[in-house]
mmCIF file of C-alpha atoms in Angstrom:
data_model
loop_
_atom_site.group_PDB
_atom_site.id
_atom_site.type_symbol
_atom_site.label_atom_id
_atom_site.label_comp_id
_atom_site.label_asym_id
_atom_site.label_seq_id
_atom_site.Cartn_x
_atom_site.Cartn_y
_atom_site.Cartn_z
ATOM 1 C CA MET F 1 122.551 80.865 92.820
ATOM 2 C CA LYS F 2 125.152 84.324 94.156
ATOM 3 C CA ILE F 3 123.117 86.664 96.263
ATOM 4 C CA SER F 4 125.067 89.656 96.971
ATOM 5 C CA VAL F 5 123.433 92.544 100.109
ATOM 6 C CA CYS F 6 123.267 96.100 98.522
ATOM 7 C CA THR F 7 123.033 98.630 101.630
ATOM 8 C CA LEU F 8 124.165 102.714 101.528
ATOM 9 C CA ALA F 9 125.269 104.273 104.528
ATOM 10 C CA HIS F 10 125.418 107.605 105.965
ATOM 11 C CA GLY F 11 126.501 108.026 109.309
ATOM 12 C CA ARG F 12 124.363 105.195 111.615
ATOM 13 C CA GLU F 13 127.508 103.074 112.475
ATOM 14 C CA ARG F 14 126.283 101.514 115.184
ATOM 15 C CA HIS F 15 123.256 101.088 112.927
ATOM 16 C CA LEU F 16 125.105 99.148 109.547
ATOM 17 C CA GLU F 17 127.798 97.148 112.377
ATOM 18 C CA ASN F 18 124.289 95.758 113.604
ATOM 19 C CA LEU F 19 123.327 94.851 110.360
ATOM 20 C CA VAL F 20 126.708 92.819 109.358
ATOM 21 C CA ARG F 21 126.273 91.142 112.513
ATOM 22 C CA GLY F 22 122.334 89.975 111.525
ATOM 23 C CA LEU F 23 124.360 89.009 108.140
ATOM 24 C CA SER F 24 126.547 87.053 110.373
ATOM 25 C CA GLN F 25 124.133 84.946 111.555
ATOM 26 C CA SER F 26 122.026 84.039 107.983
ATOM 27 C CA ARG F 27 121.579 80.335 108.003
ATOM 28 C CA ARG F 28 122.745 81.415 103.899
ATOM 29 C CA PRO F 29 125.438 83.971 104.396
ATOM 30 C CA PRO F 30 125.624 85.898 100.993
ATOM 31 C CA CYS F 31 128.741 85.906 98.944
ATOM 32 C CA GLU F 32 128.868 89.721 99.039
ATOM 33 C CA LEU F 33 128.184 92.704 101.274
ATOM 34 C CA VAL F 34 128.370 96.495 99.271
ATOM 35 C CA VAL F 35 127.930 99.010 101.087
ATOM 36 C CA ALA F 36 127.412 102.658 99.180
ATOM 37 C CA VAL F 37 129.622 104.970 101.726
ATOM 38 C CA LEU F 38 128.026 108.017 100.865
ATOM 39 C CA GLN F 39 130.270 109.616 103.011
ATOM 40 C CA ASP F 40 134.695 110.239 103.281
ATOM 41 C CA LYS F 41 135.633 108.017 106.065
ATOM 42 C CA ARG F 42 134.916 104.398 105.437
ATOM 43 C CA TYR F 43 133.235 102.000 107.796
ATOM 44 C CA ASN F 44 135.717 99.917 110.954
ATOM 45 C CA LEU F 45 133.455 97.014 110.474
ATOM 46 C CA PRO F 46 133.149 93.535 112.108
ATOM 47 C CA PRO F 47 134.701 90.458 110.522
ATOM 48 C CA THR F 48 132.605 87.966 108.889
ATOM 49 C CA SER F 49 132.681 84.832 106.648
ATOM 50 C CA PHE F 50 131.564 86.862 103.712
ATOM 51 C CA PRO F 51 133.478 89.564 101.943
ATOM 52 C CA ILE F 52 132.942 93.342 102.691
ATOM 53 C CA ARG F 53 133.209 95.664 99.870
ATOM 54 C CA GLN F 54 132.540 99.083 100.786
ATOM 55 C CA ILE F 55 132.375 101.803 97.368
ATOM 56 C CA VAL F 56 133.177 105.583 98.713
ATOM 57 C CA LEU F 57 130.832 107.705 96.799
ATOM 58 C CA GLY F 58 132.207 110.739 99.053
ATOM 59 C CA ASP F 59 130.482 113.409 101.478
ATOM 60 C CA CYS F 60 127.886 114.215 98.847
ATOM 61 C CA GLY F 61 124.485 114.609 101.254
ATOM 62 C CA ILE F 62 121.631 111.746 100.493
ATOM 63 C CA PRO F 63 121.424 110.907 96.559
ATOM 64 C CA LEU F 64 119.740 107.269 97.527
ATOM 65 C CA ALA F 65 118.879 106.928 94.495
ATOM 66 C CA LYS F 66 122.163 106.687 92.696
ATOM 67 C CA GLY F 67 123.869 105.344 96.432
ATOM 68 C CA ARG F 68 121.413 101.954 95.329
ATOM 69 C CA ASN F 69 122.630 101.554 91.741
ATOM 70 C CA LEU F 70 126.095 102.181 92.451
ATOM 71 C CA ALA F 71 125.614 99.693 95.219
ATOM 72 C CA ALA F 72 123.609 97.551 91.963
ATOM 73 C CA ARG F 73 126.461 98.627 89.823
ATOM 74 C CA GLU F 74 128.912 96.656 92.461
ATOM 75 C CA ALA F 75 127.587 93.741 93.234
ATOM 76 C CA ARG F 76 129.061 90.717 91.726
ATOM 77 C CA SER F 77 125.742 88.517 92.339
ATOM 78 C CA ASP F 78 122.390 86.611 90.257
ATOM 79 C CA LEU F 79 120.080 88.349 93.403
ATOM 80 C CA LEU F 80 120.085 91.181 94.571
ATOM 81 C CA VAL F 81 119.232 92.345 98.306
ATOM 82 C CA PHE F 82 118.798 95.660 99.104
ATOM 83 C CA LEU F 83 118.206 96.775 102.752
ATOM 84 C CA ASP F 84 118.678 99.822 104.634
ATOM 85 C CA VAL F 85 121.473 100.496 106.624
ATOM 86 C CA ASP F 86 118.824 100.546 109.309
ATOM 87 C CA CYS F 87 117.476 97.361 109.584
ATOM 88 C CA ILE F 88 118.861 94.185 111.106
ATOM 89 C CA PRO F 89 118.007 91.008 108.617
ATOM 90 C CA ASN F 90 116.457 87.892 110.401
ATOM 91 C CA PRO F 91 118.823 84.810 109.902
ATOM 92 C CA ARG F 92 116.201 83.363 107.578
ATOM 93 C CA LEU F 93 116.040 86.765 105.291
ATOM 94 C CA ILE F 94 118.324 85.145 102.108
ATOM 95 C CA GLU F 95 117.268 82.183 102.260
ATOM 96 C CA ASP F 96 113.304 82.951 101.516
ATOM 97 C CA TYR F 97 114.671 85.452 99.301
ATOM 98 C CA ALA F 98 116.838 82.994 96.939
ATOM 99 C CA ASN F 99 113.616 80.381 97.502
ATOM 100 C CA ILE F 100 110.851 82.563 96.743
ATOM 101 C CA ALA F 101 113.085 83.688 93.716
ATOM 102 C CA GLN F 102 113.089 80.609 91.760
ATOM 103 C CA ASP F 103 109.654 80.779 90.633
ATOM 104 C CA HIS F 104 108.967 84.741 90.632
ATOM 105 C CA ASP F 105 110.516 87.783 88.425
ATOM 106 C CA GLY F 106 110.980 90.930 88.995
ATOM 107 C CA VAL F 107 110.709 92.786 92.528
ATOM 108 C CA MET F 108 110.209 90.905 95.986
ATOM 109 C CA MET F 109 109.473 92.526 99.081
ATOM 110 C CA GLY F 110 109.892 90.671 102.344
ATOM 111 C CA GLU F 111 108.450 91.618 106.297
ATOM 112 C CA VAL F 112 109.533 94.498 108.185
ATOM 113 C CA GLY F 113 109.537 94.725 112.305
ATOM 114 C CA TYR F 114 109.780 97.381 113.904
ATOM 115 C CA LEU F 115 111.916 97.568 116.863
ATOM 116 C CA PRO F 116 111.263 100.264 120.096
ATOM 117 C CA SER F 117 114.171 102.650 121.297
ATOM 118 C CA GLY F 118 116.557 99.977 123.480
ATOM 119 C CA ALA F 119 115.720 96.589 121.885
ATOM 120 C CA THR F 120 119.067 96.008 120.701
ATOM 121 C CA ASP F 121 121.062 97.298 124.057
ATOM 122 C CA GLY F 122 121.907 93.514 124.574
ATOM 123 C CA GLY F 123 123.210 92.985 120.632
ATOM 124 C CA ILE F 124 121.405 90.841 118.135
ATOM 125 C CA ASP F 125 119.013 88.821 120.744
ATOM 126 C CA PHE F 126 115.762 87.805 117.526
ATOM 127 C CA GLU F 127 113.290 85.687 120.279
ATOM 128 C CA ALA F 128 113.609 88.995 121.264
ATOM 129 C CA PHE F 129 113.112 91.293 118.244
ATOM 130 C CA GLU F 130 110.234 88.939 118.099
ATOM 131 C CA ARG F 131 108.891 89.781 120.946
ATOM 132 C CA VAL F 132 109.234 93.702 120.734
ATOM 133 C CA ALA F 133 109.169 93.996 117.282
ATOM 134 C CA GLN F 134 105.977 96.212 115.678
ATOM 135 C CA GLN F 135 104.263 95.845 112.652
ATOM 136 C CA HIS F 136 103.420 99.404 110.473
ATOM 137 C CA SER F 137 100.245 100.199 110.375
ATOM 138 C CA GLU F 138 100.629 101.992 107.695
ATOM 139 C CA ARG F 139 102.094 98.745 105.385
ATOM 140 C CA ALA F 140 100.681 95.868 104.340
ATOM 141 C CA GLY F 141 100.898 93.089 106.604
ATOM 142 C CA PRO F 142 102.244 89.169 104.958
ATOM 143 C CA PRO F 143 100.339 87.806 102.976
ATOM 144 C CA GLN F 144 98.947 84.088 103.937
ATOM 145 C CA SER F 145 100.313 82.423 101.096
ATOM 146 C CA PRO F 146 104.086 82.816 100.286
ATOM 147 C CA SER F 147 103.630 85.494 98.132
ATOM 148 C CA ALA F 148 100.897 87.678 96.844
ATOM 149 C CA ALA F 149 101.046 90.215 94.113
ATOM 150 C CA CYS F 150 101.194 93.740 94.502
ATOM 151 C CA ASN F 151 98.984 95.303 92.847
ATOM 152 C CA ASP F 152 99.747 99.227 93.735
ATOM 153 C CA TYR F 153 103.166 100.757 92.959
ATOM 154 C CA ARG F 154 102.564 103.275 95.629
ATOM 155 C CA CYS F 155 102.941 100.318 97.839
ATOM 156 C CA PHE F 156 106.231 99.763 97.342
ATOM 157 C CA TRP F 157 109.442 100.484 100.026
ATOM 158 C CA SER F 158 112.554 100.244 99.582
ATOM 159 C CA LEU F 159 113.480 99.665 102.985
ATOM 160 C CA ASN F 160 113.700 95.581 102.556
ATOM 161 C CA PHE F 161 113.526 93.968 98.550
ATOM 162 C CA ALA F 162 115.411 91.522 96.463
ATOM 163 C CA THR F 163 115.361 91.373 92.742
ATOM 164 C CA SER F 164 117.634 89.688 90.237
ATOM 165 C CA ALA F 165 120.474 91.715 88.708
ATOM 166 C CA ARG F 166 118.815 91.374 85.247
ATOM 167 C CA ASP F 167 115.179 92.404 86.271
ATOM 168 C CA PHE F 168 117.204 95.394 88.412
ATOM 169 C CA ALA F 169 119.201 96.454 85.149
ATOM 170 C CA ALA F 170 115.832 96.053 83.199
ATOM 171 C CA SER F 171 114.198 97.947 85.315
ATOM 172 C CA GLY F 172 116.558 100.998 84.486
ATOM 173 C CA GLY F 173 117.680 101.709 88.017
ATOM 174 C CA PHE F 174 116.303 104.392 90.580
ATOM 175 C CA ASP F 175 116.078 107.576 88.777
ATOM 176 C CA GLU F 176 119.216 109.641 90.230
ATOM 177 C CA SER F 177 117.457 112.985 89.023
ATOM 178 C CA PHE F 178 115.782 112.499 92.338
ATOM 179 C CA ASP F 179 118.294 114.124 94.655
ATOM 180 C CA GLY F 180 117.606 113.212 98.426
ATOM 181 C CA TYR F 181 114.263 112.514 100.213
ATOM 182 C CA GLY F 182 111.829 111.739 99.019
ATOM 183 C CA GLY F 183 109.560 109.793 96.120
ATOM 184 C CA GLU F 184 112.901 107.835 94.170
ATOM 185 C CA ASP F 185 111.255 104.369 95.876
ATOM 186 C CA THR F 186 108.041 105.350 94.147
ATOM 187 C CA ASP F 187 109.449 106.303 91.177
ATOM 188 C CA PHE F 188 111.277 103.278 91.016
ATOM 189 C CA ALA F 189 107.959 101.247 91.152
ATOM 190 C CA ARG F 190 106.049 103.391 88.791
ATOM 191 C CA SER F 191 108.948 102.455 86.229
ATOM 192 C CA LEU F 192 108.744 98.941 87.196
ATOM 193 C CA THR F 193 105.083 98.790 86.668
ATOM 194 C CA SER F 194 105.382 101.087 82.838
ATOM 195 C CA ARG F 195 107.854 98.173 81.921
ATOM 196 C CA GLY F 196 105.966 94.860 82.995
ATOM 197 C CA LEU F 197 108.019 93.927 86.129
ATOM 198 C CA PRO F 198 105.800 92.987 88.780
ATOM 199 C CA ILE F 199 106.282 93.913 92.467
ATOM 200 C CA TRP F 200 105.678 90.830 95.245
ATOM 201 C CA TRP F 201 104.890 90.753 98.749
ATOM 202 C CA VAL F 202 106.495 87.735 100.137
ATOM 203 C CA ARG F 203 105.983 86.306 103.421
ATOM 204 C CA GLY F 204 108.918 86.018 105.500
ATOM 205 C CA ALA F 205 112.560 87.304 104.830
ATOM 206 C CA LYS F 206 111.780 89.588 107.301
ATOM 207 C CA ALA F 207 114.373 92.622 108.401
ATOM 208 C CA PHE F 208 114.109 94.459 111.679
ATOM 209 C CA HIS F 209 114.085 98.126 111.463
ATOM 210 C CA GLN F 210 116.624 99.537 114.061
ATOM 211 C CA TYR F 211 114.960 103.048 115.943
ATOM 212 C CA HIS F 212 116.313 106.010 115.506
ATOM 213 C CA PRO F 213 114.848 109.364 116.050
ATOM 214 C CA HIS F 214 112.681 110.513 112.916
ATOM 215 C CA HIS F 215 109.892 113.577 111.922
ATOM 216 C CA MET F 216 107.561 111.799 109.872
ATOM 217 C CA PRO F 217 105.565 113.381 108.208
ATOM 218 C CA PRO F 218 109.371 114.362 107.065
ATOM 219 C CA VAL F 219 109.713 118.235 107.476
ATOM 220 C CA HIS F 220 113.619 117.441 107.787
ATOM 221 C CA HIS F 221 113.613 117.275 104.099
ATOM 222 C CA LEU F 222 111.163 119.775 103.456
ATOM 223 C CA GLU F 223 112.762 121.067 100.542
ATOM 224 C CA SER F 224 113.801 117.756 98.864
ATOM 225 C CA VAL F 225 110.753 116.369 99.323
ATOM 226 C CA ILE F 226 108.383 119.261 97.400
ATOM 227 C CA ALA F 227 111.527 119.271 94.252
ATOM 228 C CA ASN F 228 110.849 115.378 94.505
ATOM 229 C CA ALA F 229 106.747 115.655 93.789
ATOM 230 C CA GLU F 230 107.400 118.028 91.472
ATOM 231 C CA ARG F 231 109.819 115.111 89.396
ATOM 232 C CA PHE F 232 107.804 112.839 89.377
ATOM 233 C CA ARG F 233 104.265 114.528 88.166
ATOM 234 C CA ARG F 234 106.556 116.431 85.387
ATOM 235 C CA LYS F 235 107.509 113.178 84.555
ATOM 236 C CA TRP F 236 104.072 110.928 85.081
ATOM 237 C CA GLY F 237 101.628 113.315 85.193
ATOM 238 C CA GLN F 238 100.457 112.359 88.192
ATOM 239 C CA PRO F 239 100.936 113.796 92.083
ATOM 240 C CA THR F 240 102.850 111.543 94.163
ATOM 241 C CA MET F 241 103.829 112.153 98.325
ATOM 242 C CA GLN F 242 100.469 113.683 98.321
ATOM 243 C CA HIS F 243 99.854 112.761 102.641
ATOM 244 C CA TRP F 244 103.097 115.104 103.097
ATOM 245 C CA LEU F 245 101.938 117.834 100.369
ATOM 246 C CA ARG F 246 99.041 117.857 102.036
ATOM 247 C CA ALA F 247 99.711 117.739 105.825
ATOM 248 C CA PHE F 248 102.742 120.196 104.955
ATOM 249 C CA THR F 249 99.735 122.625 103.221
ATOM 250 C CA LEU F 250 97.868 122.252 106.743
ATOM 251 C CA MET F 251 101.260 123.127 108.950
ATOM 252 C CA GLY F 252 101.465 126.054 106.591
ATOM 253 C CA LEU F 253 104.296 125.112 105.571
ATOM 254 C CA ILE F 254 103.844 125.318 101.583
ATOM 255 C CA GLU F 255 101.479 126.244 98.812
ATOM 256 C CA ARG F 256 99.653 125.052 95.433
ATOM 257 C CA THR F 257 100.136 128.212 93.102
ATOM 258 C CA GLU F 258 99.716 127.899 89.091
ATOM 259 C CA ASN F 259 103.787 126.596 88.818
ATOM 260 C CA GLY F 260 103.518 124.233 91.357
ATOM 261 C CA TRP F 261 104.211 124.098 95.613
ATOM 262 C CA ARG F 262 105.897 126.907 96.541
ATOM 263 C CA ILE F 263 107.477 126.914 100.022
ATOM 264 C CA LEU F 264 106.200 129.271 102.390
ATOM 265 C CA ARG F 265 108.227 129.128 105.622
ATOM 266 C CA GLU F 266 110.977 126.771 107.571
ATOM 267 C CA PRO F 267 110.268 124.319 110.076
ATOM 268 C CA ASN F 268 110.197 126.056 113.294
ATOM 269 C CA GLU F 269 110.508 123.979 116.853
ATOM 270 C CA ASP F 270 106.856 123.992 116.628
ATOM 271 C CA ASP F 271 106.287 121.887 113.520
ATOM 272 C CA PHE F 272 109.435 119.834 114.657
ATOM 273 C CA ALA F 273 107.330 118.682 117.619
ATOM 274 C CA LEU F 274 104.448 117.761 116.272
ATOM 275 C CA THR F 275 106.062 115.859 113.674
ATOM 276 C CA ARG F 276 108.821 114.074 116.341
ATOM 277 C CA GLN F 277 109.114 110.288 116.414
ATOM 278 C CA GLN F 278 108.793 110.218 120.376
ATOM 279 C CA GLU F 279 111.229 107.117 122.178
ATOM 280 C CA LYS F 280 107.998 105.343 122.666
ATOM 281 C CA GLN F 281 106.736 104.419 119.386
ATOM 282 C CA ALA F 282 109.127 101.790 117.506
ATOM 283 C CA TYR F 283 107.904 104.107 114.455
ATOM 284 C CA ALA F 284 106.644 107.276 113.336
ATOM 285 C CA SER F 285 103.128 107.771 111.452
ATOM 286 C CA SER F 286 102.767 110.096 109.123
ATOM 287 C CA SER F 287 98.958 109.109 109.193
ATOM 288 C CA LEU F 288 98.700 110.210 112.975
ATOM 289 C CA VAL F 289 99.921 113.892 112.444
ATOM 290 C CA LEU F 290 97.751 114.399 109.423
ATOM 291 C CA GLU F 291 94.644 112.833 111.042
ATOM 292 C CA GLN F 292 95.441 115.779 113.958
ATOM 293 C CA LEU F 293 96.009 118.624 111.932
ATOM 294 C CA GLU F 294 92.524 117.200 109.773
ATOM 295 C CA ARG F 295 90.975 117.533 113.106
ATOM 296 C CA GLU F 296 92.200 120.673 114.028
ATOM 297 C CA ALA F 297 91.335 122.700 110.786
ATOM 298 C CA GLU F 298 87.511 121.064 111.221
ATOM 299 C CA THR F 299 87.926 122.622 114.290
ATOM 300 C CA GLU F 300 89.101 126.277 112.817
ATOM 301 C CA ARG F 301 86.541 125.492 109.588
ATOM 302 C CA THR F 302 83.238 125.706 112.229
ATOM 303 C CA ARG F 303 84.452 128.241 114.817
ATOM 304 C CA VAL F 304 85.015 131.055 112.327
ATOM 305 C CA PRO F 305 81.239 130.774 111.268
ATOM 306 C CA ALA F 306 80.663 130.277 114.864
ATOM 307 C CA MET F 307 82.294 133.466 116.014
ATOM 308 C CA ALA F 308 80.353 135.418 112.207
ATOM 309 C CA ALA F 309 77.110 134.638 113.766
ATOM 310 C CA SER F 310 77.765 135.697 117.394
#
């Protein structure tokens, strides 16, 4: 079985270099790494025993759906392993996916461990990564068995997954009308479900997510999240990203109208401070921010009647 690793990159030179160095330590190296380059300049990457093909899409923002489709279309293997640029694959990741893909169709999602700030300063050290990596509180843990069915398409994360080239083509790929950040991976999973292609949790096939500052909910992508949420609703007749939309509503950033969501104002520094991932956090959590906003809203609801009564 030939295996291609696919990623897309815009900036993040150090992260991509670490991804390449991680792949170079694979027990079963890939046949190739395909990088969809979302900028004008190609990357200067470390030497490897396998070819790296950089497909330059150009500086066109962050069209995640278009970038993943481009990498998949250019790949020359039977099995496609998709990793985000900030992932470092465990030495067994490719081997694990190869083994599980022998008797699974559809999409397989491997484990992810989130590294704290500074974890990669000393280079690629997988034993150290295992000691300090954290599991995301909003993501299901690995199954007890080698694989388990994921029966809720909303649980799909595109950070680390694999599928055959045949099934990727059958899925229709990522819908490129989803432009920018938000919703394109949920739409992809919804398309899988509509076509009868299963989604699997996989034990192993682990990737380590490299720390980088981030915002959750993603207020820095407010416009594209709102636009893509509306695209998903029109396409499937169902809402998506509701936890983000709820948080944005409580923050006073958006409101729901008869014609969909409307942006009331642009995020300010208070909004960024609320949602900013701190260095002590290995990952950013939407749930923690939403819980805080709900508590504040409840406090305000009880305070107003009390003031009126007095």
